[in-house]
Structures are given as structure tokens and as C-alpha cells.
mmCIF file of C-alpha atoms in Angstrom:
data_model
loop_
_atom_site.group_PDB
_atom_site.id
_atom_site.type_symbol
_atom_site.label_atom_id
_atom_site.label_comp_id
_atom_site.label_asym_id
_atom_site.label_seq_id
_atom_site.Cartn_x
_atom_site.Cartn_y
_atom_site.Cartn_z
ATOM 1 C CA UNK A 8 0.000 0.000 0.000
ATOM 2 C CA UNK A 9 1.302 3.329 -1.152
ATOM 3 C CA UNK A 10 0.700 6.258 0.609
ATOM 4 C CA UNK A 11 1.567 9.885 -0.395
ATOM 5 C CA UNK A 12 2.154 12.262 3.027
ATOM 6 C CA UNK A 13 2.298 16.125 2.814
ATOM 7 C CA UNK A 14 3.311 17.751 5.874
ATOM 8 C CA UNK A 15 3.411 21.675 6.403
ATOM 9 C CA UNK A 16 5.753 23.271 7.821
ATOM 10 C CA UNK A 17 5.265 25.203 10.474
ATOM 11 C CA UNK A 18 3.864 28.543 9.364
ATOM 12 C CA UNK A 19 6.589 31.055 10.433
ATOM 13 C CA UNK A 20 3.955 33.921 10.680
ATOM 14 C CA UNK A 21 2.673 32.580 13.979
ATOM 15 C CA UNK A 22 5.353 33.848 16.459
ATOM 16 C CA UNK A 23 4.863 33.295 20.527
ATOM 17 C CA UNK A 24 5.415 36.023 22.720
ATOM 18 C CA UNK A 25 6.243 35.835 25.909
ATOM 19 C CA UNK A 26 5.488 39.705 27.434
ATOM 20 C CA UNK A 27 3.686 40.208 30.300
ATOM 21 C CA UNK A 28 1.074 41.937 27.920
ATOM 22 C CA UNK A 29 -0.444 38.477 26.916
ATOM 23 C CA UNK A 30 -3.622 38.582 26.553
ATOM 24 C CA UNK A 31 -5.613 35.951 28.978
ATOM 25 C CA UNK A 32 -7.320 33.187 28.520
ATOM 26 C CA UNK A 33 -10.831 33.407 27.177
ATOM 27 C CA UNK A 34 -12.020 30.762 29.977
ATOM 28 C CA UNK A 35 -10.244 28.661 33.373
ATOM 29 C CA UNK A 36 -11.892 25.365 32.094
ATOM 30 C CA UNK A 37 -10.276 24.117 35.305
ATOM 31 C CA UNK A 38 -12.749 25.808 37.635
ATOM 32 C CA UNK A 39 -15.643 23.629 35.978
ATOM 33 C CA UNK A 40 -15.971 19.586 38.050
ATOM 34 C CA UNK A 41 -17.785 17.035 36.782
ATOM 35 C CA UNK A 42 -20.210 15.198 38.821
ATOM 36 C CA UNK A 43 -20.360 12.239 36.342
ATOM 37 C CA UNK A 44 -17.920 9.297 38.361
ATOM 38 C CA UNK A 45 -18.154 6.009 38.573
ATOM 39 C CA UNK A 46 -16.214 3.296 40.758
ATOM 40 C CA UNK A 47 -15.786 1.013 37.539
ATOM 41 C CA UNK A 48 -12.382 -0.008 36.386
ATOM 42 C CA UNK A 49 -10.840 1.702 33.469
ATOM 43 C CA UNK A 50 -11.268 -0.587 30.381
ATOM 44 C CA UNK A 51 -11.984 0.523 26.750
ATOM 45 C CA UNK A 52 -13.804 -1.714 24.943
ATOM 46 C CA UNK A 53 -15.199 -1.216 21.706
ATOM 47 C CA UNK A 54 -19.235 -1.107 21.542
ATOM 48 C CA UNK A 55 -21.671 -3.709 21.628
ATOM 49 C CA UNK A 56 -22.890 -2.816 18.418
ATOM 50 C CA UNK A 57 -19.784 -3.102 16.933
ATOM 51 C CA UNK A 58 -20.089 -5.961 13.546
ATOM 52 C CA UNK A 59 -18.381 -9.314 14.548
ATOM 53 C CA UNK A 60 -15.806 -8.647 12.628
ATOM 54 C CA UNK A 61 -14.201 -6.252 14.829
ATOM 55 C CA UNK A 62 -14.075 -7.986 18.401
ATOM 56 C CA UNK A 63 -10.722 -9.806 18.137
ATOM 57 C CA UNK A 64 -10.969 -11.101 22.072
ATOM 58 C CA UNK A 65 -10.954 -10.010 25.507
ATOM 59 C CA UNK A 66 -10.870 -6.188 26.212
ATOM 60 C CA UNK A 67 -7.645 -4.089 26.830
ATOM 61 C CA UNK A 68 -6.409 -5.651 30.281
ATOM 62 C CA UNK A 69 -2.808 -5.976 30.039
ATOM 63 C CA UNK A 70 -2.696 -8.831 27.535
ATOM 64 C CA UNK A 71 -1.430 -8.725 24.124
ATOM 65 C CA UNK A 72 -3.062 -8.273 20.692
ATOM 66 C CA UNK A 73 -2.386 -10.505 17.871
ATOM 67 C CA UNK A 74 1.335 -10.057 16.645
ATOM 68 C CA UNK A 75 2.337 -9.107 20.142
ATOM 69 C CA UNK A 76 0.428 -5.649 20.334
ATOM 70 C CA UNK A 77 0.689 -4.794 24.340
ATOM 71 C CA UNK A 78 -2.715 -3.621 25.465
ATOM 72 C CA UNK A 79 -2.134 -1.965 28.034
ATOM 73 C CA UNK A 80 -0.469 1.687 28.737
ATOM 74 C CA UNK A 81 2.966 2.019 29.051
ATOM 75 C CA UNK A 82 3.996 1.145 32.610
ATOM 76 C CA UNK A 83 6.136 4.130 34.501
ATOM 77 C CA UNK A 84 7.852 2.018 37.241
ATOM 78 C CA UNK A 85 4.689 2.571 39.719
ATOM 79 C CA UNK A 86 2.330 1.430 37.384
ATOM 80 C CA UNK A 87 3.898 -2.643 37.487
ATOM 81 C CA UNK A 88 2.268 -3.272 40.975
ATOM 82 C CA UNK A 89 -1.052 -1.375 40.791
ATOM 83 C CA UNK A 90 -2.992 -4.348 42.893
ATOM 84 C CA UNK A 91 -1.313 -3.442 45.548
ATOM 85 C CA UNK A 92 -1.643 1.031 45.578
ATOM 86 C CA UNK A 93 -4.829 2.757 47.316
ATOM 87 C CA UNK A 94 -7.024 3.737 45.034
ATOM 88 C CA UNK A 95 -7.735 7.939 44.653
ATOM 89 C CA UNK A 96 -10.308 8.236 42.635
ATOM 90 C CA UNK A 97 -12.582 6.689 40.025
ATOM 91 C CA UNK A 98 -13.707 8.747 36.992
ATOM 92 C CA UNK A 99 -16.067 8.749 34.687
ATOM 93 C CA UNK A 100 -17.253 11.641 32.323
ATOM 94 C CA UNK A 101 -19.301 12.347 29.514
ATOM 95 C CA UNK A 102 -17.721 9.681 26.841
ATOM 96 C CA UNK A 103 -18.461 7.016 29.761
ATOM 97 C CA UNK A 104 -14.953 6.071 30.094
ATOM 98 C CA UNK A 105 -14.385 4.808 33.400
ATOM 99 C CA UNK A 106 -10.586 5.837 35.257
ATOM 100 C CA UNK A 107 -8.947 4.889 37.770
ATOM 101 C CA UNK A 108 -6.180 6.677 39.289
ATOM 102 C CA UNK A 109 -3.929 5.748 42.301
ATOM 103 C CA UNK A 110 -2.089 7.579 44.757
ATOM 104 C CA UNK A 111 1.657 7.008 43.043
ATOM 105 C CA UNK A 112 -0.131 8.259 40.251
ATOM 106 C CA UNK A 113 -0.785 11.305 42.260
ATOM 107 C CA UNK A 114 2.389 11.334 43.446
ATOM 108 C CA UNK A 115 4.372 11.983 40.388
ATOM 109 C CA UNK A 116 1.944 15.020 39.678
ATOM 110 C CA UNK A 117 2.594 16.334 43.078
ATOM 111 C CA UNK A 118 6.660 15.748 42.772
ATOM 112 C CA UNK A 119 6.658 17.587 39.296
ATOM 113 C CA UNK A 120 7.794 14.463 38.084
ATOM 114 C CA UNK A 121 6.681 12.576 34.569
ATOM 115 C CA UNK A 122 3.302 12.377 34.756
ATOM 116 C CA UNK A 123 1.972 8.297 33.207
ATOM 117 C CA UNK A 124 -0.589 7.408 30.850
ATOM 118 C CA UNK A 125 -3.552 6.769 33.142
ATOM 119 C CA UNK A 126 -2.985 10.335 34.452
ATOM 120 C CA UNK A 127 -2.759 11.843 30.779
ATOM 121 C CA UNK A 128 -5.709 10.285 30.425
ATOM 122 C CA UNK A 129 -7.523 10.980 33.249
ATOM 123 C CA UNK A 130 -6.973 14.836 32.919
ATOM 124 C CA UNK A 131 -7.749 15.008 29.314
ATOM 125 C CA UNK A 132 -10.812 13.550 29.945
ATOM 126 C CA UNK A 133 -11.654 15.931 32.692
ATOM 127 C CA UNK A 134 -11.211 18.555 30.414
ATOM 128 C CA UNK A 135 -13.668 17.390 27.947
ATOM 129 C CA UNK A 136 -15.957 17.530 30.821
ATOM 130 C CA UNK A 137 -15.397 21.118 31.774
ATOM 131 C CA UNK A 138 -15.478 22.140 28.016
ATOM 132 C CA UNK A 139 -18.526 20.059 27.521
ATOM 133 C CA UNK A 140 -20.338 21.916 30.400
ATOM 134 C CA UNK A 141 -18.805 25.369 29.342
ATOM 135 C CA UNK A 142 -19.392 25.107 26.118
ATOM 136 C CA UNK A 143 -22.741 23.108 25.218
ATOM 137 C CA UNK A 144 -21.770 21.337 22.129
ATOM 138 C CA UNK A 145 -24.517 19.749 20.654
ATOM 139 C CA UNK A 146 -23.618 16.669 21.842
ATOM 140 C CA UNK A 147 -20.727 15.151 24.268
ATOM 141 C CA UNK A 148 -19.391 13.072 21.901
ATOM 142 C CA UNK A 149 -18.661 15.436 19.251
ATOM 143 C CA UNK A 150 -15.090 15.585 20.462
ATOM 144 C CA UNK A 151 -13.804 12.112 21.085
ATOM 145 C CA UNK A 152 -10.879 11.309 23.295
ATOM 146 C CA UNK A 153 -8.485 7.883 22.357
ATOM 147 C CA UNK A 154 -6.531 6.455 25.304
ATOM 148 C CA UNK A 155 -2.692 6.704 25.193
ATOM 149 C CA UNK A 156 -2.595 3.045 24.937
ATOM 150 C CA UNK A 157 -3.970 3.808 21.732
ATOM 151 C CA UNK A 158 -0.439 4.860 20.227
ATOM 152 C CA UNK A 159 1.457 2.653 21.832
ATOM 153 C CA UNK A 160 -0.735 -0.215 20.466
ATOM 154 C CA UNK A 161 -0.608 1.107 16.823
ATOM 155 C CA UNK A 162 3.648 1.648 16.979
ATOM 156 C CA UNK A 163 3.540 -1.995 17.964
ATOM 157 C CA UNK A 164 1.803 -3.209 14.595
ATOM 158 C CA UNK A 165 3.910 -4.678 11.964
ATOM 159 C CA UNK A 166 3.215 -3.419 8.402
ATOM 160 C CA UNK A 167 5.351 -5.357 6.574
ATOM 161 C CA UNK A 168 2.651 -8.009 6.066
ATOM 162 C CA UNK A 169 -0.224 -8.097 3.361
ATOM 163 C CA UNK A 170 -2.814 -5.972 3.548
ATOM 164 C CA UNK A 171 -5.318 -7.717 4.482
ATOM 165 C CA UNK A 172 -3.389 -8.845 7.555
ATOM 166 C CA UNK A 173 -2.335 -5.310 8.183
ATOM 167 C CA UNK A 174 -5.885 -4.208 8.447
ATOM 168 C CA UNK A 175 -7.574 -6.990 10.248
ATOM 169 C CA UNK A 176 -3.764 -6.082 12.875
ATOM 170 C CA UNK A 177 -5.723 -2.628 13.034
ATOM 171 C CA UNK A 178 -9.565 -3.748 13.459
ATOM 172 C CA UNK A 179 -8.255 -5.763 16.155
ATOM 173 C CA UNK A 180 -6.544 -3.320 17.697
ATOM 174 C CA UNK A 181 -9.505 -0.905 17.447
ATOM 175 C CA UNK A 182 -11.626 -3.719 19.162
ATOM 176 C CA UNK A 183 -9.150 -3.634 22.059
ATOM 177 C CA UNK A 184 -8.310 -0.578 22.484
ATOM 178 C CA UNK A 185 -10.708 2.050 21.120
ATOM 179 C CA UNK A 186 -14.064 2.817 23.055
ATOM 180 C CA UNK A 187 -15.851 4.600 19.775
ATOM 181 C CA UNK A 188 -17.472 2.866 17.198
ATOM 182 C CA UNK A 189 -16.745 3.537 13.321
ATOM 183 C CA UNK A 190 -19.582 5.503 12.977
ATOM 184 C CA UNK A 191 -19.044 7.788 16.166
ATOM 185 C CA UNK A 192 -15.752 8.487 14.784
ATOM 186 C CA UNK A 193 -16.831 9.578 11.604
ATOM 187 C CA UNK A 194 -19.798 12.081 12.744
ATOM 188 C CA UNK A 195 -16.954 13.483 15.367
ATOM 189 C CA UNK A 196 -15.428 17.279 14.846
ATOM 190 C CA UNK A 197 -12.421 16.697 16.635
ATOM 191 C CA UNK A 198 -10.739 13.423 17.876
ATOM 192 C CA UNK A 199 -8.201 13.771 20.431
ATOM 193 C CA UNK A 200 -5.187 11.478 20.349
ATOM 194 C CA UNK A 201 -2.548 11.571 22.766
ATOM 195 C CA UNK A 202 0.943 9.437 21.699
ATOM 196 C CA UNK A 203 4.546 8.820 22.963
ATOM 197 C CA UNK A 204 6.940 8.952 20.442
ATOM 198 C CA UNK A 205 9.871 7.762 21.393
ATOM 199 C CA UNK A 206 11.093 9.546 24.590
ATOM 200 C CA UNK A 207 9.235 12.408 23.591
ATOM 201 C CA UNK A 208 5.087 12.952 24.339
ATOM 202 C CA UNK A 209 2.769 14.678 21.435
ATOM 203 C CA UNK A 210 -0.377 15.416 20.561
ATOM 204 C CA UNK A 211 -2.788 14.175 17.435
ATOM 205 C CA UNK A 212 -5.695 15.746 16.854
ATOM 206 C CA UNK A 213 -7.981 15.075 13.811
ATOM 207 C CA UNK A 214 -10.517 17.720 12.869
ATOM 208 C CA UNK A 215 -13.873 17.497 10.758
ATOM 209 C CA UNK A 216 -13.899 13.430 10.810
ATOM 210 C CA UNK A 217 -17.610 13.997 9.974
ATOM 211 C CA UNK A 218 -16.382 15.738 6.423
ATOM 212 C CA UNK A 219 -14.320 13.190 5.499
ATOM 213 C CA UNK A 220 -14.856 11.838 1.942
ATOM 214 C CA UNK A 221 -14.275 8.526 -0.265
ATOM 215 C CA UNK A 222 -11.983 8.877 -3.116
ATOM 216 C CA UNK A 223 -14.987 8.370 -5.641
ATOM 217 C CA UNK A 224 -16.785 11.386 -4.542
ATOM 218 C CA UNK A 225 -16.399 14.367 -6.601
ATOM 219 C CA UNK A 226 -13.954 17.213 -4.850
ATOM 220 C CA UNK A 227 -15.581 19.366 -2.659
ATOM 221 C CA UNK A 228 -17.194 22.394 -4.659
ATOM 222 C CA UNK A 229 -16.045 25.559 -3.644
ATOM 223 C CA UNK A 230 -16.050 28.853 -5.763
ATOM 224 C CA UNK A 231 -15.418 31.386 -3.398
ATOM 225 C CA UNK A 232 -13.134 32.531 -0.688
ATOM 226 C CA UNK A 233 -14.682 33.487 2.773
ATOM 227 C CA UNK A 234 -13.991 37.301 3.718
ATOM 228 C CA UNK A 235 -10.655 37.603 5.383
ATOM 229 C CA UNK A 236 -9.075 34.037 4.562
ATOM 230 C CA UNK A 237 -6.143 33.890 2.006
ATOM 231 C CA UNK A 238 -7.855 30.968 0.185
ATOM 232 C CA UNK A 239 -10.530 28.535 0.085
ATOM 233 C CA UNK A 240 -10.966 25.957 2.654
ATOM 234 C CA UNK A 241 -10.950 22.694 0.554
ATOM 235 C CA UNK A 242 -9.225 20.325 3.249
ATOM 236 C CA UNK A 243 -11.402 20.731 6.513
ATOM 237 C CA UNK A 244 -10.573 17.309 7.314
ATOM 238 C CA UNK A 245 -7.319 16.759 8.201
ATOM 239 C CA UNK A 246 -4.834 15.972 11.304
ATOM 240 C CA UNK A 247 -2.810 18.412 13.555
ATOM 241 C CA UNK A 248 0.533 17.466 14.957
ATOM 242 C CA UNK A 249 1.226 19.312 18.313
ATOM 243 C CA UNK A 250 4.792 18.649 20.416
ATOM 244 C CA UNK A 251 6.250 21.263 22.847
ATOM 245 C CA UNK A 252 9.996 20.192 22.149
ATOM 246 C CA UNK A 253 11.677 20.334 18.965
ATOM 247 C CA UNK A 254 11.252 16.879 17.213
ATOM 248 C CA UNK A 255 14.114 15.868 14.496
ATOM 249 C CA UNK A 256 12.795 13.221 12.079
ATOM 250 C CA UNK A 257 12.593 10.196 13.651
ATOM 251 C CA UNK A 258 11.682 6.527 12.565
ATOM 252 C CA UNK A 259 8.522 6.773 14.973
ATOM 253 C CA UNK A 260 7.605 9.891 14.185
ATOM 254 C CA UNK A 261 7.084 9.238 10.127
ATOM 255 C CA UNK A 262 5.880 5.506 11.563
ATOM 256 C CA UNK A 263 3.005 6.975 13.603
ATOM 257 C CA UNK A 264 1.692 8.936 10.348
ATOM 258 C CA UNK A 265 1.939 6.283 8.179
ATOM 259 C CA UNK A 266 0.265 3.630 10.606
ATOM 260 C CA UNK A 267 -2.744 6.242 12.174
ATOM 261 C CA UNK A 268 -3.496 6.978 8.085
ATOM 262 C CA UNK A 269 -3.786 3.526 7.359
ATOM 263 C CA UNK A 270 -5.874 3.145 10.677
ATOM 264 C CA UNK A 271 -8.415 5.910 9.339
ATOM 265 C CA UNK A 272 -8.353 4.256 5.879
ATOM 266 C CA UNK A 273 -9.477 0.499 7.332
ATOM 267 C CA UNK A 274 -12.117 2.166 9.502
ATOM 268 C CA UNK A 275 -13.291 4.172 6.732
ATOM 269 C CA UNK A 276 -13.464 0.947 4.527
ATOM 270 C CA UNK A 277 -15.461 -0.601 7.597
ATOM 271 C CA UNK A 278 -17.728 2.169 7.700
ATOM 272 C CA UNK A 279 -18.381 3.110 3.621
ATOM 273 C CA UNK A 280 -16.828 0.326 1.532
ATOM 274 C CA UNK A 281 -14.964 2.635 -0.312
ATOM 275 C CA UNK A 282 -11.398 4.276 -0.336
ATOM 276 C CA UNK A 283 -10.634 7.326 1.730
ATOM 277 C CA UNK A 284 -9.703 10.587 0.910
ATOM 278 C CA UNK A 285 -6.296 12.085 0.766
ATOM 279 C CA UNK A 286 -5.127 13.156 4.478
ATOM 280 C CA UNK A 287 -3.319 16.658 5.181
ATOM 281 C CA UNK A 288 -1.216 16.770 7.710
ATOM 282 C CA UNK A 289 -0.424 19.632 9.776
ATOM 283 C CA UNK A 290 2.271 20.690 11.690
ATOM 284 C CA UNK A 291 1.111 23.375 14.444
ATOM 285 C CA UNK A 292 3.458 25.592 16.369
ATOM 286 C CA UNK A 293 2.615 25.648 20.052
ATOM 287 C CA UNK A 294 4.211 26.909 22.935
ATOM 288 C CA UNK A 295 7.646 24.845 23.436
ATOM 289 C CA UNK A 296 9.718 23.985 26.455
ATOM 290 C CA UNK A 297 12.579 22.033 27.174
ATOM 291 C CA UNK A 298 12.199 20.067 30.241
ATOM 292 C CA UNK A 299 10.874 16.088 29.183
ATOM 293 C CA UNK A 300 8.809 15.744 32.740
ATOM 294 C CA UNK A 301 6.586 18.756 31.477
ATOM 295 C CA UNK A 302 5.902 17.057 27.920
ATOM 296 C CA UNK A 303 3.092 15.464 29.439
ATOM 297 C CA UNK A 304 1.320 18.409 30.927
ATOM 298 C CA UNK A 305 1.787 20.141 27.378
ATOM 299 C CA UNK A 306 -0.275 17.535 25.965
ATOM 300 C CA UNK A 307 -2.933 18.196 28.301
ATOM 301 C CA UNK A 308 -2.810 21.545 28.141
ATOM 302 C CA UNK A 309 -2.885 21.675 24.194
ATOM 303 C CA UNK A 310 -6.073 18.981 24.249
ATOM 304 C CA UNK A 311 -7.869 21.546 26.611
ATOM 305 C CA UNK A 312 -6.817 24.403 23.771
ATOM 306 C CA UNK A 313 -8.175 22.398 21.103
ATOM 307 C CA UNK A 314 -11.760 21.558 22.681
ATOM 308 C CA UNK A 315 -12.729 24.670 23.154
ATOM 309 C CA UNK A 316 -15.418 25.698 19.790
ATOM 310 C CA UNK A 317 -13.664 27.025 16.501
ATOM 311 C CA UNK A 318 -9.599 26.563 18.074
ATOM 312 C CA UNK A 319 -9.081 23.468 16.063
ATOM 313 C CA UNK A 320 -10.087 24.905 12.409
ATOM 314 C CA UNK A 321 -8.595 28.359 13.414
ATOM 315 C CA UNK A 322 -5.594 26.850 13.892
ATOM 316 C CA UNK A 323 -6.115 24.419 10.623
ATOM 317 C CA UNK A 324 -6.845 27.032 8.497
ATOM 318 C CA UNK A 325 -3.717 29.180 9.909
ATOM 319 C CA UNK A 326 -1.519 26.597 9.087
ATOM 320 C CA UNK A 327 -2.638 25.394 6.086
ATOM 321 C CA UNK A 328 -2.156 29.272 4.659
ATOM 322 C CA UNK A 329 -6.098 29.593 4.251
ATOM 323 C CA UNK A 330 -5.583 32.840 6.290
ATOM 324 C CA UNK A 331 -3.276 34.826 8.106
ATOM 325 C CA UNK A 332 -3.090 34.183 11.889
ATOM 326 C CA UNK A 333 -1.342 37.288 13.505
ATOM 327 C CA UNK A 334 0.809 36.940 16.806
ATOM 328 C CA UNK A 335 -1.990 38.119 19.032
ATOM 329 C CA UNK A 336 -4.482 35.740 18.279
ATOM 330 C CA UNK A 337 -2.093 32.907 18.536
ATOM 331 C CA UNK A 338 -0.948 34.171 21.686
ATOM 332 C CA UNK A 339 -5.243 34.117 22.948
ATOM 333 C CA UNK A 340 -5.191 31.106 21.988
ATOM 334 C CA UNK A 341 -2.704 29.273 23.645
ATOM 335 C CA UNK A 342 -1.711 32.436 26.351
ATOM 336 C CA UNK A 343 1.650 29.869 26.607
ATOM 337 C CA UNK A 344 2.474 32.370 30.210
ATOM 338 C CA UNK A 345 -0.192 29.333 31.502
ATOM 339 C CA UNK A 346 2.765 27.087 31.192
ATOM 340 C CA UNK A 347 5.797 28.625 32.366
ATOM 341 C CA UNK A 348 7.088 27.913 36.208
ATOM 342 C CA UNK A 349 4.364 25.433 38.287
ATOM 343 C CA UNK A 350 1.034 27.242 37.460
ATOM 344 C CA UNK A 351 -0.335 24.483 35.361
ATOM 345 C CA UNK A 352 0.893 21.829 37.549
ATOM 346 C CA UNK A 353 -0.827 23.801 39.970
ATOM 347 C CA UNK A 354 -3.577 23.829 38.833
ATOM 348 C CA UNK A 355 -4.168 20.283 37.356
ATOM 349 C CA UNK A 356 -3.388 19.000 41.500
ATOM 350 C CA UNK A 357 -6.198 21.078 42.500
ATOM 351 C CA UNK A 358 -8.482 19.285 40.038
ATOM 352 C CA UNK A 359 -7.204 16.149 40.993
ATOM 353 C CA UNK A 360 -7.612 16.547 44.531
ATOM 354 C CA UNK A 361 -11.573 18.279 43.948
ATOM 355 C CA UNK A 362 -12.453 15.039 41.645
ATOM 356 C CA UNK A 363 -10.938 12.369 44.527
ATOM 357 C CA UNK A 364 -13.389 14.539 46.755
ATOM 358 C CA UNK A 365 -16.032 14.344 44.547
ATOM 359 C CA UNK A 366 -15.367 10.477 44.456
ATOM 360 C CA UNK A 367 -15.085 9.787 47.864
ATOM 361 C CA UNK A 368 -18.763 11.138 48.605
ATOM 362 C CA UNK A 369 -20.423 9.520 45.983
ATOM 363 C CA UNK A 370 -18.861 6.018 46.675
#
């Protein structure tokens, strides 16, 4: 299988600035807590009205997928032994995804140290909750969230087999590992999609799943350009690339493109029966640091960014030279004085600690 990438570079008009003068951020999302929990263990499984086809075994519980896929996120030292920690809080929000997260967990937050998956995952799905209830989309699960076992999973897959192998590797891993069905994916505006690559932690973000198109259908018809962008929109559907250190070409890096394209193509082909589209990638510039225990908290942070209503195309667009983003508005956007010294960290332990709270009355 062939596949032809085009990746943008990152557009050099869209400059951070630092000053004291930044403008703030439109809304705290932080200040919003969900009452949705639940005491259920986390486990994504895909849906019960998934087609046959697609279960491939027992949920995502530590075991392995076929061809050795580990399902199960990537252990951080105090993650081996998790039978034996005190539980702080199970969570579940709006995607009914259920959480659990443990005091050594906790602990890592607390010490500044690298925060693990089930915490990434955790506070990116407390975030969708506080956008959710900030925001009223129309519905919750217009902006899905993938586990970060989901990555590690799909770096695991071997694609130097047929194709047909290759893409029942990647309906079985969806089975395992994914809690949205085909069809939830595809009516989504945003899916969320944190990864590690290599020592390094990043974000994926698709936007406009629900505009997605088979390679059959004639190109989108569009004859004029909207007031104040630099050309017309033709590629709304396409997937952002966000990392807060600089990233040199890497064998996982062009691996993870090439394997999450062919896992949009196979669940497109499970959902239509026809080929997909071409996919743009996007590189997006946002704010950067140099310190590998914060990558984590980046990715959270640039998740929250993204969910809130219009960021994601803005963004898109800017990139893909549709218009002209100027400093300012890049600088609303992200407002990257949120992530210098401990204020995020901060703030993402007082969430932690008013969830656990939360938990510990209802249970």
C-alpha cells in the first residue's frame, strides 16, 4: 500500500510572545468539576454494536493483541504493581470512560515528576468535561478522546505483512483498544489522540472526521473565498501534529503517520466500503519547552486548547495558509504564560484533589 504524506511546515507567521502583555485566557476550564464518576475499572472496549468482525478477544487488560500488540499503557515504574496502591479516585465523564487513578499516580503530579498514561488520560478527559459543560456542544461526543494506549498499540503493529493482515492487525486493535465505534468516529469534529513517540510525548488531533470523503466522490465544490481568509478551505478534514519540544525526524515519528493513516483508511473501509480521501497533515506551532517531565502536561494543556469551539479549524486554516493568523491571536489562543514555572501543575493537583473529593462522597 502506497501512501503519499504532505506535511506543512510550520507557518513562520505565527510567532509566541512571551510579554507580560499576553492577553488571557478566554475561559479557566479548570474551575468547571464534573459530577459524572463512577467506581468502575478503566477498560476501553469497543461497543456492543460493533459488527463481529471487529471484536478480536478479551478487552484491553494488560494482555497482548495478535502479533504481540501490548494492550495496556505504558507502565512508569509505579504502574507494574497497581494491585497493591490505594485507590484515589474513580472517573467517569461524559464519553463514559471509566478511570482509575492511584495515589503514586498522584504522586508523580505532586513531585513535578513525569506524569503516566492513566494520568494523561484521566486529565484530558476531565477537560472534555469542563469544556462540555462550558461550552454546550450539541452533543458530548462530538469531540472524542483515544486512550494513550492507543499509540502505543498502533507503533507496535507490523506493516510489513499483506494488507489484508495489516488491516484486520488494526480492526483488532480498534476492538481492544478504542471505546468509539466507526460511525461515532466519523460524525466526530475533533478526535483527540494523545501518543509517545519515542522519549518524547505529542499530541494528534484530527478535525472534521464527519467531512471526510471517499476517493470516488467528486472534490468538494467551492467557488469562493470566505472574507478575510487567504484561500478557500478545501481540506477541513485533516490531522494536527502538536509537540512542545523540537522533534528531528525520527523513525517513529514518520511511523506513527503512516500507521494512524492507514488506521483511518481500514475504519473508513469498515464504515463506507470505499477508499478514503487524501489526508493533510499539519504541523502546528505551540508553545515549546525544554524540560521532558513537562511534555506530558503540554499535551494536556494543548487537548484543553483544542476543545474549546472554533480553536481546532482556526488553527487548521492558519496553518494550512487559508488565512493569516497574527501573533496576538495565537498568543489568545494558547496564552503559553499558563505554562511557564508550576502554574499548570498547579492547577491540574487542585483538580485532581476536587475530583478524589467528589469520588469519595459519591462512593
Amino acid at each position: 500500500m502506497f501512501l503519499t504524506l504532505r506535511v506543512h511546515a510550520t507557518y513562520s507567521q505565527i510567532q509566541p510572545q512571551t510579554s507580560s502583555s499576553v492577553m488571557a485566557e478566554h475561559l479557566s476550564l479548570s474551575g468547571y468539576i464534573s459530577p459524572c464518576l463512577s467506581t468502575v475499572s478503566f477498560s476501553t472496549v469497543g461497543s456492543d454494536d460493533e459488527g463481529s468482525s471487529w471484536i478480536c478477544g478479551a478487552p484491553c487488560d494488560g494482555g497482548c493483541l495478535a502479533g504481540d500488540i501490548t494492550a495496556r499503557p505504558r507502565s512508569e515504574g509505579n504502574e507494574e504493581n497497581l494491585d497493591q496502591e490505594p485507590l484515589l479516585l474513580c472517573y467517569r465523564g461524559y464519553l463514559e470512560i471509566d478511570i482509575k487513578v492511584y495515589h503514586c499516580n498522584h504522586a508523580n503530579l505532586h513531585k513535578g515528576n513525569e506524569i503516566c498514561d492513566r494520568m494523561i488520560d484521566f486529565l484530558i478527559h476531565q477537560s472534555h468535561t469542563s469544556a462540555y459543560e462550558a461550552f454546550r456542544w450539541r452533543r458530548p461526543n462530538e469531540v472524542l478522546i483515544f486512550p494513550c494506549a492507543f499509540a502505543q498499540c498502533l507503533l507496535a503493529v507490523d506493516e510489513a505483512v499483506s494488507q489484508v493482515e495489516l488491516a484486520h492487525k488494526l480492526q483488532c486493535l480498534h476492538s481492544k483498544v478504542v471505546r468509539f465505534t466507526p460511525a461515532q468516529i466519523w460524525t466526530s469534529t475533533l478526535l483527540i489522540v494523545p501518543a509517545q513517540v519515542g522519549c518524547h510525548r505529542v499530541l494528534l488531533a484530527v478535525t472534521n472526521a464527519r467531512l471526510a470523503m471517499s476517493q470516488s466522490e467528486p472534490a468538494r465544490s467551492i467557488h469562493e473565498v470566505i472574507p478575510g481568509h487567504s484561500r478557500p478551505d478545501r481540506t477541513p478534514f485533516a490531522i494536527l501534529f502538536l509537540s512542545s519540544t523540537p522533534l528531528v525526524i525520527s523513525t517513529d515519528i514518520e511511523r506513527i503517520k503512516v500507521l494512524f493513516q492507514l488506521y483511518l483508511q481500514v475504519l473508513w473501509k469498515r464504515q463506507s466500503g470505499s477508499d478514503l480521501e487524501f489526508i493533510d497533515w499539519v504541523d502546528v506551532n505551540s508553545p515549546g519547552q525544554d524540560i521532558v517531565s513537562k511534555e506530558a502536561l503540554h499535551v494536556v494543556r494543548n487537548a484543553e486548547v483544542l476543545m474549546r469551539p472554533g480553536v481546532a479549524d482556526r488553527l487548521r486554516q492558519a496553518h494550512q495558509g487559508v488565512y493569516m493568523m497574527k501573533a496576538a491571536e495565537w498568543n489568545a489562543i494558547f496564552n503559553p504564560q499558563v505554562m511557564e514555572g508550576d502554574f499548570y501543575r498547579q492547577r491540574k493537583l487542585k483538580v485532581v484533589k476536587q475530583e478524589a473529593q467528589l469520588w469519595q462522597m459519591n462512593a
